[in-house]
Structure formats: C-alpha cells, structure tokens
Amino acid sequence: FPFANLIYRTHPFKFVQVDVDESQFGRHHYLDLGVWSDAGAFVDMMLARSEAVAPTAFFKAAVADQKNWRAYL
C-alpha cells in the first residue's frame, strides 16, 4: 500500500506489528511498537488478559448487516 505512511502518520492511532521474524519489523511502514512473537500465541494471550465489554451500537449494526448479507448469499 503506497500511501500507508501518509495514513499512519496523519491519524491518531498507534501501529503495532506482531511478527515471528524480527527482521520484518517496520519493513513496509512506520511502526510504533514491534512485538516479537507468534501472532496466534500473542492473540491467545491478549484474549486471556482481556475483559468483556458490552457491545456498542456500531458492533450490533455490523452483526445485523453480516446476518443480512449471509441470508442474501
């Protein structure tokens, strides 16, 4: 994506890359944090440490849209 740096540097979010190959960190765009780990193991650990939150209106609408889309297919 040729405009990645423009988007990543002009929006108020942090970019985190999880990769098992540390030589890949920041290879394609600017990084705020590189995590050297297997992505699946990292996600499993983050899910284990996370807390459930109430679904937002946006999330509920997205779930409803997905159901409509699946029914359409």
Coordinates of C-alpha atoms in Angstrom, one line a residue, residues 3-64:
F3 CA 0.2 5.6 0.9
A4 CA 0.5 3.7 4.2
N5 CA 2.9 6.1 5.8
L6 CA 0.7 9.1 5.0
I7 CA -2.3 7.4 6.7
Y8 CA -0.4 6.0 9.6
R9 CA 1.4 9.3 10.4
T10 CA -1.7 11.6 10.0
H11 CA -4.2 9.6 12.1
P12 CA -4.2 9.5 15.9
F13 CA -3.6 5.8 16.3
K14 CA -0.6 3.6 17.0
F15 CA 0.6 0.9 14.7
V16 CA 1.7 -2.4 16.3
Q17 CA 3.2 -5.2 14.3
V18 CA 3.3 -8.8 15.7
D19 CA 5.7 -11.0 13.8
V20 CA 7.8 -14.1 14.5
D21 CA 10.5 -12.7 12.2
E22 CA 12.0 -9.6 13.9
S23 CA 13.7 -8.6 10.6
Q24 CA 10.3 -7.7 9.2
F25 CA 9.5 -5.0 11.8
G26 CA 8.8 -1.7 10.0
R27 CA 9.7 -3.1 6.6
H28 CA 6.6 -1.8 4.9
H29 CA 5.7 1.2 7.1
Y30 CA 6.5 3.1 10.2
L31 CA 6.0 1.2 13.5
D32 CA 5.1 2.4 17.0
L33 CA 5.6 -1.0 18.6
G34 CA 7.1 -4.3 17.3
V35 CA 6.1 -7.4 19.2
W36 CA 8.4 -10.4 18.5
S37 CA 6.0 -13.3 18.9
D38 CA 4.0 -15.9 17.1
A39 CA 0.8 -14.0 16.1
G40 CA -1.5 -16.8 17.2
A41 CA 0.1 -17.1 20.6
F42 CA 0.0 -13.4 21.0
V43 CA -3.7 -13.2 20.3
D44 CA -4.4 -16.1 22.6
M45 CA -2.5 -14.3 25.5
M46 CA -4.2 -11.0 24.8
L47 CA -7.6 -12.6 24.8
A48 CA -6.8 -14.4 28.1
R49 CA -5.8 -11.0 29.6
S50 CA -8.8 -9.0 28.2
E51 CA -12.1 -8.2 29.8
A52 CA -15.5 -8.5 28.1
V53 CA -17.3 -5.2 27.3
A54 CA -20.9 -4.5 26.3
P55 CA -21.4 -4.5 22.6
T56 CA -21.6 -1.0 21.0
A57 CA -24.4 0.2 18.7
F58 CA -21.9 0.0 15.8
F59 CA -21.0 -3.6 16.6
K60 CA -24.6 -4.6 16.9
A61 CA -25.3 -2.9 13.5
A62 CA -22.3 -4.7 11.9
V63 CA -23.6 -8.1 13.2
A64 CA -27.0 -7.4 11.8

